[in-house]
XYZ file of C-alpha atoms in Angstrom:
351
model
C -14.619 -22.489 -22.497
C -18.365 -21.945 -22.404
C -18.206 -20.236 -19.013
C -15.853 -17.465 -20.122
C -17.565 -17.130 -23.519
C -20.915 -16.541 -21.802
C -19.247 -14.149 -19.392
C -17.769 -12.159 -22.297
C -21.227 -11.864 -23.864
C -22.750 -10.727 -20.572
C -20.079 -8.080 -20.095
C -20.747 -6.757 -23.609
C -24.525 -6.746 -22.947
C -24.053 -5.105 -19.524
C -26.101 -7.795 -17.781
C -25.813 -9.038 -14.159
C -23.624 -12.029 -13.375
C -21.654 -13.760 -10.664
C -18.769 -16.220 -10.886
C -17.520 -17.926 -7.746
C -15.331 -20.744 -6.472
C -15.796 -22.435 -3.119
C -12.848 -22.892 -0.723
C -10.442 -25.629 -1.766
C -12.308 -26.417 -4.998
C -11.341 -25.839 -8.627
C -14.828 -25.791 -10.140
C -16.091 -22.286 -10.969
C -19.832 -21.646 -10.943
C -21.329 -18.898 -13.101
C -24.844 -17.465 -12.850
C -25.778 -15.236 -15.781
C -29.002 -13.305 -15.306
C -31.142 -13.105 -18.412
C -32.277 -9.496 -17.935
C -31.275 -6.415 -15.922
C -33.952 -6.598 -13.220
C -32.673 -5.777 -9.739
C -33.989 -8.601 -7.539
C -34.014 -7.878 -3.812
C -33.988 -10.387 -0.966
C -36.925 -9.708 1.334
C -37.767 -12.888 3.256
C -34.665 -15.109 2.837
C -36.836 -17.732 1.171
C -35.411 -16.674 -2.200
C -33.036 -18.984 -4.078
C -29.860 -17.779 -5.759
C -26.656 -15.857 -5.061
C -27.001 -13.034 -2.549
C -24.866 -9.939 -1.948
C -25.799 -7.954 1.168
C -24.319 -4.703 2.517
C -22.670 -4.086 5.869
C -25.585 -1.861 6.921
C -27.050 0.554 4.386
C -27.775 -0.462 0.817
C -29.684 -2.928 -1.326
C -29.668 -6.618 -0.394
C -29.846 -8.102 -3.859
C -29.497 -11.518 -5.447
C -29.224 -13.247 -8.787
C -32.127 -15.731 -8.835
C -31.552 -19.269 -10.014
C -34.923 -19.103 -11.753
C -33.862 -16.126 -13.893
C -30.291 -17.087 -14.705
C -28.313 -19.558 -16.778
C -25.984 -21.649 -14.623
C -22.674 -22.959 -15.920
C -20.083 -24.947 -13.970
C -16.622 -25.521 -15.378
C -13.168 -26.495 -14.308
C -11.058 -23.460 -15.093
C -7.528 -24.366 -16.154
C -5.174 -21.935 -14.435
C -1.480 -21.543 -15.030
C 1.222 -20.321 -12.709
C 1.311 -16.533 -12.505
C 4.304 -14.374 -11.707
C 2.850 -11.820 -9.327
C 4.557 -8.453 -9.570
C 6.370 -7.220 -6.482
C 5.140 -3.998 -4.950
C 6.227 -1.911 -2.007
C 4.015 -1.596 1.040
C 3.829 2.003 2.252
C 3.692 2.034 6.036
C 4.054 5.838 6.135
C 1.358 6.781 3.600
C -0.110 10.184 4.366
C -2.787 11.334 4.991
C -4.173 7.766 5.224
C -1.855 6.878 8.121
C -2.698 9.947 10.206
C -6.426 9.691 9.506
C -6.627 6.026 10.442
C -4.475 6.418 13.546
C -6.784 9.220 14.706
C -9.780 6.932 14.106
C -8.159 4.121 16.106
C -7.385 6.622 18.864
C -11.055 7.608 19.041
C -11.973 3.914 19.174
C -9.621 3.288 22.128
C -11.001 6.324 23.957
C -14.567 5.088 23.450
C -13.604 1.642 24.798
C -11.968 3.175 27.879
C -15.110 5.269 28.394
C -17.158 2.058 28.469
C -19.072 2.485 25.199
C -18.099 -1.008 23.996
C -15.427 -3.651 24.603
C -14.205 -4.076 21.015
C -14.682 -2.315 17.695
C -13.426 -2.933 14.144
C -12.698 0.287 12.244
C -11.879 0.095 8.547
C -10.453 2.436 5.968
C -11.079 2.848 2.269
C -8.019 3.005 0.004
C -8.398 4.272 -3.556
C -5.882 2.665 -5.912
C -5.293 4.449 -9.223
C -5.443 1.491 -11.582
C -7.740 0.920 -14.547
C -8.983 -2.648 -14.829
C -9.444 -3.477 -18.507
C -9.329 -7.284 -18.312
C -11.696 -8.395 -15.573
C -11.455 -12.023 -16.676
C -7.681 -12.214 -16.354
C -7.895 -10.453 -12.983
C -10.332 -13.067 -11.701
C -8.108 -15.860 -13.000
C -5.179 -14.388 -11.050
C -7.385 -14.331 -7.958
C -8.145 -18.043 -8.368
C -4.444 -18.819 -8.638
C -3.480 -16.694 -5.651
C -6.166 -17.901 -3.226
C -7.071 -21.569 -3.783
C -8.327 -22.017 -0.207
C -10.560 -18.931 -0.139
C -14.071 -18.249 -1.395
C -13.335 -16.313 -4.596
C -15.953 -14.338 -6.479
C -16.674 -11.576 -8.961
C -20.188 -10.113 -9.107
C -21.764 -7.373 -11.186
C -25.081 -5.609 -11.559
C -25.503 -2.338 -13.519
C -27.301 -0.769 -10.543
C -24.886 -2.105 -7.915
C -21.439 -2.070 -9.480
C -18.565 -4.526 -9.814
C -17.075 -6.310 -6.791
C -14.406 -8.977 -6.506
C -12.795 -10.706 -3.552
C -11.264 -13.702 -1.829
C -12.607 -14.200 1.668
C -11.544 -16.810 4.242
C -14.482 -16.336 6.618
C -17.731 -18.320 6.703
C -20.734 -16.519 8.173
C -23.270 -19.349 7.873
C -23.259 -22.808 6.326
C -26.620 -24.473 6.745
C -27.546 -28.049 5.805
C -30.841 -29.165 7.233
C -30.812 -28.212 10.921
C -27.021 -28.304 11.236
C -25.278 -24.945 11.171
C -21.541 -24.387 10.721
C -19.842 -21.060 11.323
C -16.489 -19.765 12.522
C -15.010 -17.135 14.790
C -12.101 -15.538 12.928
C -10.003 -12.724 14.405
C -6.456 -11.663 15.221
C -3.955 -11.092 12.423
C -0.284 -11.802 11.756
C 1.773 -11.675 8.589
C 2.329 -15.201 7.279
C 6.107 -15.806 7.270
C 5.700 -19.526 6.582
C 6.754 -20.629 10.048
C 5.295 -23.819 11.502
C 4.987 -22.404 15.010
C 2.844 -19.297 15.449
C 2.797 -17.256 18.648
C -0.246 -15.167 19.413
C -0.279 -12.261 21.858
C -2.944 -11.651 24.470
C -4.467 -8.813 22.409
C -5.121 -11.186 19.453
C -6.385 -14.013 21.690
C -8.716 -11.635 23.508
C -10.021 -10.258 20.222
C -10.789 -13.770 19.011
C -12.512 -14.738 22.286
C -14.896 -11.813 21.863
C -15.999 -13.146 18.482
C -16.423 -16.728 19.731
C -18.432 -15.651 22.786
C -20.663 -13.414 20.670
C -21.510 -16.185 18.200
C -22.222 -18.755 20.913
C -24.396 -16.262 22.803
C -26.439 -15.480 19.690
C -26.870 -19.143 18.742
C -27.833 -20.481 22.177
C -31.529 -19.485 22.079
C -31.792 -20.890 18.540
C -30.068 -24.222 19.195
C -30.436 -27.479 21.085
C -26.695 -28.194 21.104
C -23.505 -26.240 20.283
C -19.977 -27.551 19.820
C -16.954 -25.222 19.855
C -13.495 -26.286 18.697
C -10.213 -25.258 20.246
C -8.709 -22.123 18.647
C -6.252 -22.806 15.825
C -4.228 -20.815 13.299
C -5.909 -20.372 9.929
C -3.646 -19.263 7.113
C -5.124 -16.905 4.526
C -2.476 -16.102 1.907
C -0.154 -13.395 3.292
C -1.855 -13.203 6.681
C -2.924 -15.603 9.432
C -5.821 -15.512 11.871
C -6.983 -17.317 14.990
C -10.017 -19.430 14.149
C -12.603 -21.415 16.112
C -15.074 -23.691 14.345
C -18.617 -23.706 15.734
C -21.387 -26.231 14.972
C -24.974 -25.936 16.201
C -28.050 -28.153 16.059
C -30.894 -25.722 15.375
C -34.365 -25.920 16.883
C -35.807 -24.831 13.556
C -34.466 -23.523 10.253
C -35.034 -19.809 9.721
C -32.243 -18.350 7.590
C -33.253 -14.739 8.177
C -33.272 -15.108 11.968
C -29.874 -16.808 11.925
C -28.244 -14.274 9.599
C -29.644 -11.278 11.441
C -28.477 -12.731 14.759
C -24.885 -13.165 13.552
C -24.383 -10.265 11.129
C -22.344 -8.195 11.578
C -20.078 -10.267 13.825
C -17.524 -8.673 16.190
C -14.878 -9.674 13.623
C -16.081 -6.879 11.318
C -18.068 -4.627 13.656
C -17.571 -4.869 17.412
C -19.219 -5.815 20.650
C -21.895 -4.980 21.696
C -23.020 -5.068 18.079
C -25.515 -2.212 17.845
C -23.434 0.333 19.775
C -20.188 -0.413 17.950
C -21.945 -0.421 14.561
C -23.499 3.000 15.197
C -20.104 4.322 16.304
C -18.485 3.142 13.058
C -21.255 4.556 10.879
C -20.692 7.936 12.522
C -16.892 7.948 12.813
C -15.488 6.209 9.714
C -16.505 9.002 7.352
C -17.472 6.862 4.338
C -19.918 4.105 3.399
C -18.634 0.528 3.576
C -21.249 -0.484 1.015
C -20.767 -4.259 0.560
C -17.467 -4.506 2.418
C -18.025 -6.508 5.635
C -21.458 -7.509 4.374
C -22.056 -11.094 3.279
C -22.521 -13.072 0.089
C -22.967 -16.591 -1.228
C -25.473 -19.300 -2.022
C -28.952 -18.856 -0.566
C -31.394 -21.784 -0.524
C -29.714 -23.626 -3.382
C -31.243 -27.091 -4.021
C -28.806 -29.955 -3.401
C -31.269 -32.851 -3.437
C -34.987 -33.480 -3.556
C -36.656 -31.427 -0.803
C -33.238 -30.307 0.457
C -31.589 -26.887 0.292
C -28.186 -25.544 1.163
C -27.157 -22.029 2.186
C -23.510 -21.037 2.484
C -22.733 -17.397 3.152
C -19.349 -15.724 3.599
C -18.299 -12.456 5.192
C -17.215 -10.080 2.424
C -13.605 -9.497 3.475
C -10.488 -8.997 1.316
C -12.577 -7.400 -1.394
C -12.357 -4.643 -3.968
C -14.906 -2.402 -5.649
C -13.844 -1.880 -9.262
C -14.731 1.466 -10.823
C -13.809 2.980 -14.192
C -10.451 4.571 -13.391
C -9.652 3.239 -9.940
C -10.247 0.420 -7.483
C -11.473 0.853 -3.918
C -9.962 -1.415 -1.287
C -11.560 -1.779 2.153
C -9.359 -2.887 5.038
C -10.203 -3.163 8.739
C -8.654 -4.269 12.029
C -9.912 -5.193 15.473
C -9.342 -2.611 18.205
C -9.377 -3.272 21.947
C -8.350 -1.141 24.919
C -4.670 -2.043 24.471
C -4.487 -1.330 20.733
C -1.683 0.824 19.345
C -2.850 3.101 16.476
C 0.385 2.759 14.489
C 0.378 -1.032 14.789
C -3.239 -1.152 13.641
C -2.454 0.930 10.549
C 0.421 -1.423 9.733
C -2.005 -4.348 10.038
C -4.312 -2.779 7.430
C -1.349 -2.266 5.088
C -0.400 -5.939 5.464
C -3.987 -7.008 4.781
C -4.098 -4.877 1.640
C -1.577 -7.228 0.010
C -4.381 -9.710 -0.676
C -5.964 -7.550 -3.358
C -2.870 -5.617 -4.465
C -1.187 -8.922 -5.245
C -3.625 -9.540 -8.085
C -4.013 -5.901 -9.151
C -0.364 -5.351 -10.035
């Protein structure tokens, strides 16, 4: 396979690359940058694959003009995923996160914001020696997600499988989604959602519609439905807008970060998280994907995803980032359990 052969050469040469698969597709796209230059997105007129942080950090991209592009159908075989135990009593992670959630609830009751999405960082002691086989396992495990692995010597190595679209833009038509609320997927046809989850999802929908209204001539909002994402399920609303004009930067900055990964109001909840979480999210809860990729003559396509269900791969360990939505009625223990359940997405392929 030319794709994996080129990837092997790039790994050996320590050069930047990205491989990704769009939701529901089997074709894997690889962009292999020809040198080690760190290209930064400044005006959102650039063309290539972008990776942007949650707040602080470098918004970089792999330019189409400076990379070799290869698309291949990757044959994947069934994988026996190892069973692992979920630790719902892990200390000190449990106590630390429950205290954080408690501070979030207090801030909500004091009127600082109506919703906030705290996250924790979990360091997993595992050494990844075969990045290619790990990515193949990811493709097998999450066929309906946006799967990717991206590397730059100055940025690091990230991999993930995210279910959430931030922006899909074709011409003046914009597609996005409001995704919130979480349950473990037990395979049942009928799913019951509590008021806490429905309220959390309404916040996200209302935020997106509010931000898009001044930019749009018409907005359509679907009824909420259950979206299954591997071991967990979410409430989802699809949103389509006819834009007055196409300005990718204005659109992205209006929507990012959404209440699904930050809170509402956006600025206040974001500043609270930056102060209270005690670590840098880096590219977790940022966004990534195709930026201004030509699809026809005089026509471009941008499709960006929220960087959820992701891992940062370091030499002797892997960092997982897991968050949950908190409202006034949230229970700290239940929220920690939710983060443990969400961690199965990445641990499933790690072990």
